[in-house]
Coordinates of C-alpha atoms and ligand atoms in Angstrom, one line a residue:
M1 CA 56.7 -29.1 17.0
N2 CA 56.8 -28.6 13.3
P3 CA 56.4 -31.8 11.5
R4 CA 58.8 -32.3 8.5
R5 CA 56.6 -33.8 5.8
I6 CA 52.9 -33.6 7.1
G7 CA 52.0 -29.9 7.5
A8 CA 55.2 -28.4 5.9
V9 CA 52.4 -26.6 3.8
V10 CA 49.3 -25.7 5.3
H11 CA 46.5 -23.8 3.6
E12 CA 44.2 -22.1 6.1
L13 CA 40.9 -21.1 4.8
G14 CA 37.6 -19.6 5.8
E15 CA 34.4 -21.2 4.6
V16 CA 34.7 -23.8 2.0
D17 CA 32.5 -26.6 0.4
S18 CA 34.8 -29.2 1.6
T19 CA 38.5 -29.4 2.3
Q20 CA 38.6 -32.7 0.5
T21 CA 37.7 -31.2 -2.7
I22 CA 40.3 -28.4 -2.4
A23 CA 43.1 -30.9 -1.2
R24 CA 42.0 -32.9 -4.2
D25 CA 42.4 -29.9 -6.6
L26 CA 45.8 -29.1 -5.0
A27 CA 46.9 -32.8 -5.7
D28 CA 45.9 -32.4 -9.2
A29 CA 48.1 -29.3 -9.4
R30 CA 51.0 -31.5 -7.9
A31 CA 51.1 -30.2 -4.5
P32 CA 53.5 -31.9 -2.3
E33 CA 52.8 -34.9 -0.1
G34 CA 51.8 -33.7 3.5
T35 CA 50.0 -30.6 2.1
V36 CA 47.1 -29.7 4.7
V37 CA 44.0 -27.8 4.0
V38 CA 42.2 -26.6 7.1
A39 CA 38.9 -24.6 7.1
E40 CA 36.7 -22.7 9.6
H41 CA 33.6 -24.1 8.0
Q42 CA 32.4 -26.4 5.4
R43 CA 29.1 -25.8 3.6
A44 CA 29.2 -29.4 2.3
G45 CA 31.5 -31.4 4.4
R46 CA 31.6 -35.1 3.5
G47 CA 31.5 -38.0 5.9
R48 CA 31.8 -41.8 5.3
S49 CA 29.2 -43.8 3.3
G50 CA 27.8 -40.7 1.6
R51 CA 26.8 -39.0 4.8
A52 CA 27.2 -35.2 5.5
W53 CA 29.7 -33.9 8.1
L54 CA 28.2 -30.9 9.9
D55 CA 30.0 -28.3 11.7
R56 CA 29.3 -24.9 13.6
P57 CA 31.6 -22.2 12.1
G58 CA 34.9 -21.6 14.0
E59 CA 34.3 -24.3 16.7
N60 CA 35.8 -27.5 15.3
L61 CA 38.8 -28.8 13.4
L62 CA 38.2 -29.6 9.8
F63 CA 41.1 -30.5 7.7
S64 CA 42.4 -32.7 4.8
V65 CA 46.0 -34.2 4.4
L66 CA 47.3 -35.2 0.9
L67 CA 49.4 -38.4 1.0
R68 CA 50.9 -40.4 -1.8
P69 CA 51.8 -43.8 -0.1
P70 CA 53.3 -46.5 -2.3
I71 CA 50.3 -48.8 -1.6
Q72 CA 47.7 -50.8 -3.3
A73 CA 44.1 -49.7 -3.4
A74 CA 43.1 -52.6 -1.0
E75 CA 45.4 -51.2 1.8
V76 CA 43.8 -47.7 1.7
P77 CA 41.6 -48.4 4.9
Q78 CA 44.9 -48.9 6.9
L79 CA 45.5 -45.2 6.6
G80 CA 42.2 -44.5 8.3
L81 CA 43.1 -46.8 11.2
L82 CA 46.6 -45.3 11.3
A83 CA 45.1 -41.8 11.5
S84 CA 42.6 -42.7 14.2
V85 CA 45.4 -43.8 16.4
A86 CA 47.2 -40.5 15.7
V87 CA 44.2 -38.5 16.6
A88 CA 43.5 -40.4 19.7
E89 CA 47.1 -40.0 20.9
A90 CA 47.0 -36.3 20.0
V91 CA 43.8 -35.8 22.1
E92 CA 45.2 -37.7 25.0
D93 CA 48.4 -35.7 25.0
L94 CA 46.4 -32.4 25.0
T95 CA 43.5 -33.3 27.2
R96 CA 44.4 -36.2 29.4
L97 CA 41.2 -37.9 28.2
R98 CA 41.3 -41.4 26.8
P99 CA 39.4 -41.5 23.6
G100 CA 38.2 -44.9 22.3
I101 CA 38.2 -46.0 18.6
K102 CA 35.0 -47.5 17.2
W103 CA 35.4 -49.5 14.1
P104 CA 36.7 -48.6 11.7
N105 CA 37.9 -45.0 12.7
D106 CA 35.5 -43.0 14.8
L107 CA 36.7 -41.4 17.8
V108 CA 34.5 -41.7 20.8
F109 CA 34.1 -40.9 24.6
D110 CA 31.6 -43.2 26.2
D111 CA 30.1 -44.3 22.8
R112 CA 29.5 -40.6 21.7
K113 CA 31.5 -39.6 18.6
F114 CA 33.6 -36.7 18.6
A115 CA 35.8 -37.2 15.6
G116 CA 35.6 -39.0 12.3
L117 CA 37.9 -39.9 9.4
L118 CA 37.5 -40.2 5.7
A119 CA 40.2 -41.7 3.2
E120 CA 39.4 -40.8 -0.3
A121 CA 41.9 -42.4 -2.7
A122 CA 42.5 -42.6 -6.4
S123 CA 44.4 -45.4 -8.2
D124 CA 45.5 -46.4 -11.4
G125 CA 43.8 -49.7 -11.2
T126 CA 45.7 -51.3 -8.3
A127 CA 48.4 -49.0 -7.1
V128 CA 47.3 -45.8 -5.2
T129 CA 48.3 -42.6 -6.7
R130 CA 47.2 -40.4 -3.8
V131 CA 44.9 -40.4 -0.7
I132 CA 43.1 -37.5 0.7
L133 CA 42.8 -38.1 4.4
G134 CA 39.9 -36.0 5.8
I135 CA 39.7 -35.5 9.6
G136 CA 36.9 -33.8 11.3
I137 CA 37.2 -33.3 15.2
N138 CA 34.6 -31.6 17.2
V139 CA 36.5 -29.4 19.5
N140 CA 34.5 -26.5 21.1
Q141 CA 30.9 -27.4 19.7
R142 CA 28.6 -27.6 22.5
R143 CA 25.4 -28.0 20.7
F144 CA 24.3 -30.4 18.1
P145 CA 21.2 -31.0 15.9
I146 CA 18.6 -32.9 17.6
D147 CA 19.1 -36.2 15.6
L148 CA 22.8 -36.2 16.8
A149 CA 22.4 -34.9 20.2
T150 CA 22.6 -38.3 22.0
R151 CA 25.3 -39.6 19.7
A152 CA 27.8 -36.7 19.3
T153 CA 30.2 -34.9 21.8
S154 CA 33.1 -32.7 21.6
L155 CA 36.4 -32.2 23.6
A156 CA 34.9 -29.1 25.2
L157 CA 31.8 -31.2 26.5
A158 CA 34.0 -34.2 27.5
R159 CA 36.6 -32.2 29.4
G160 CA 34.4 -29.2 30.6
A161 CA 36.7 -26.6 29.1
P162 CA 37.4 -25.3 25.6
A163 CA 40.5 -26.7 23.7
D164 CA 43.0 -24.7 21.7
R165 CA 42.4 -25.8 18.0
R166 CA 45.7 -24.8 16.7
H167 CA 47.7 -26.8 19.2
L168 CA 45.5 -29.7 18.6
L169 CA 46.1 -29.6 14.8
D170 CA 49.9 -29.3 15.5
R171 CA 49.8 -32.4 17.7
V172 CA 47.6 -34.4 15.4
L173 CA 49.9 -33.6 12.3
G174 CA 53.1 -34.6 14.5
R175 CA 51.6 -37.9 15.6
L176 CA 50.3 -38.5 11.9
E177 CA 53.8 -37.8 10.7
H178 CA 55.2 -40.4 13.2
W179 CA 52.7 -43.1 12.5
Y180 CA 53.0 -42.4 8.8
D181 CA 56.8 -42.9 8.8
V182 CA 56.5 -46.0 10.8
Y183 CA 53.8 -47.3 8.2
L184 CA 56.1 -46.6 5.3
D185 CA 59.0 -48.4 6.9
H186 CA 57.2 -51.5 8.4
G187 CA 53.6 -51.5 7.1
F188 CA 50.5 -52.0 9.1
K189 CA 52.0 -54.4 11.7
P190 CA 53.1 -51.9 14.3
I191 CA 49.8 -50.0 14.0
H192 CA 47.7 -53.2 14.7
P193 CA 48.3 -53.3 18.4
E194 CA 48.0 -49.6 18.8
W195 CA 44.5 -49.7 17.2
S196 CA 43.4 -52.7 18.9
R197 CA 44.3 -51.6 22.5
R198 CA 42.1 -48.4 22.0
A199 CA 39.3 -50.2 20.3
V200 CA 35.9 -50.2 22.0
T201 CA 34.3 -52.5 19.2
L202 CA 36.1 -55.7 20.1
G203 CA 33.9 -58.1 21.9
R204 CA 30.8 -56.3 21.0
P205 CA 27.8 -57.2 18.8
V206 CA 28.1 -55.8 15.4
I207 CA 26.8 -55.7 11.8
A208 CA 29.8 -55.4 9.6
G209 CA 29.8 -56.0 5.9
G210 CA 26.3 -57.2 6.2
I211 CA 27.2 -59.9 8.6
R212 CA 25.7 -59.9 12.1
G213 CA 27.9 -61.3 14.8
T214 CA 30.5 -60.3 17.5
A215 CA 33.7 -58.4 16.6
V216 CA 36.5 -60.5 17.8
G217 CA 39.6 -58.8 16.5
L218 CA 41.6 -57.1 13.7
D219 CA 43.1 -59.3 11.0
H220 CA 46.9 -58.7 10.0
D221 CA 45.8 -56.3 7.3
G222 CA 43.3 -54.3 9.2
A223 CA 40.2 -56.1 8.4
L224 CA 37.6 -56.5 11.2
L225 CA 37.1 -60.2 12.1
V226 CA 33.5 -60.8 12.9
R227 CA 32.2 -64.2 14.4
D228 CA 28.7 -65.0 13.3
L229 CA 26.0 -67.0 15.3
A230 CA 27.2 -70.2 13.5
D231 CA 30.6 -69.6 14.7
R232 CA 32.0 -68.7 11.3
T233 CA 34.4 -65.9 11.1
H234 CA 34.1 -63.1 8.3
R235 CA 36.3 -60.3 7.3
D236 CA 35.3 -56.7 6.9
L237 CA 37.6 -54.2 5.4
R238 CA 36.1 -50.7 5.1
G239 CA 36.8 -47.2 5.6
S240 CA 37.7 -45.5 2.3
S241 CA 36.5 -44.9 -1.2
V242 CA 38.8 -45.6 -4.0
S243 CA 38.3 -44.5 -7.6
S244 CA 40.3 -46.0 -10.4
A245 CA 39.6 -43.0 -12.7
G246 CA 42.2 -40.8 -11.2
R247 CA 39.8 -38.8 -9.2
E248 CA 38.2 -39.6 -5.8
G249 CA 34.6 -40.6 -6.0
D250 CA 32.6 -37.6 -5.1
R251 CA 29.8 -38.3 -2.6
A252 CA 26.4 -36.9 -2.1
P253 CA 26.7 -34.4 0.6
R254 CA 23.7 -35.9 2.7
G255 CA 22.8 -39.5 3.2
Ligands
BTN1 C1 33.0 -39.7 9.2 O1 32.0 -39.9 8.5 O2 33.1 -40.0 10.3 C2 34.2 -39.0 8.5 C3 34.1 -37.5 8.7 C4 35.2 -36.8 7.9 C5 34.9 -35.2 8.0 C6 36.2 -34.5 7.6 S1 35.9 -32.8 8.0 C7 37.5 -32.4 7.0 C8 37.2 -33.2 5.8 N1 36.4 -32.6 4.9 C9 35.3 -33.2 4.5 O3 34.4 -32.9 3.7 N2 35.2 -34.3 5.4 C10 36.4 -34.6 6.1

């Protein structure tokens, strides 16, 4: 399958600092929407909230997708939710395993994370000028650093056999293309039930946006609804960094 817009141009690279940075530089050079940068290894892979994203060379999928959606800065986290649905579907297609989504857009098997997403956007104040959607999927990695060993997993560990990274990339890009088209035509509404039915967070205790409570649902715009002990409901809308200076906010590689 060869997606029309997303993945029409794919830059396949070896070792890089971060595919996010390369995709951002390509965006600055007016690369077309849907341009993909994929690498074998990142020296300074970035995760959400300033954390590092570590990989073992040649074992995983590490890629960034350039998007130019006509949305407002506040809507950028919806793209992370959308992409988590796309990754879950692609993984399910390829492996017959059924991943869960942990708020906002971590992909898990039995509470162990195997994929994460990062949406870094630039805006001119309110309207978004571009989004770099970064996706890291632990595909064939079987050994993890000691501090991650009980929290991380991979497709190979979950299914007991290696997976073809190229096939998985093609499927993820195909599902991303599908849901991105739906989103551009109909907004977040059709994504909402897809995310919700895969969510493992709902009904669980959470600390979200500094509020301790129970995750009770996803609001119409993708904010997590959290009910606190006093039965008050709060909203938490996370999942992206937006800079208004025309460049995505660079994060420290370790946190
Ligand atoms: C998370 O913290 O869960 C998000 C991880 C996102 C990692 C991917 S790997 C490809 C792209 N390049 C990066 O530096 N980060 C993203």
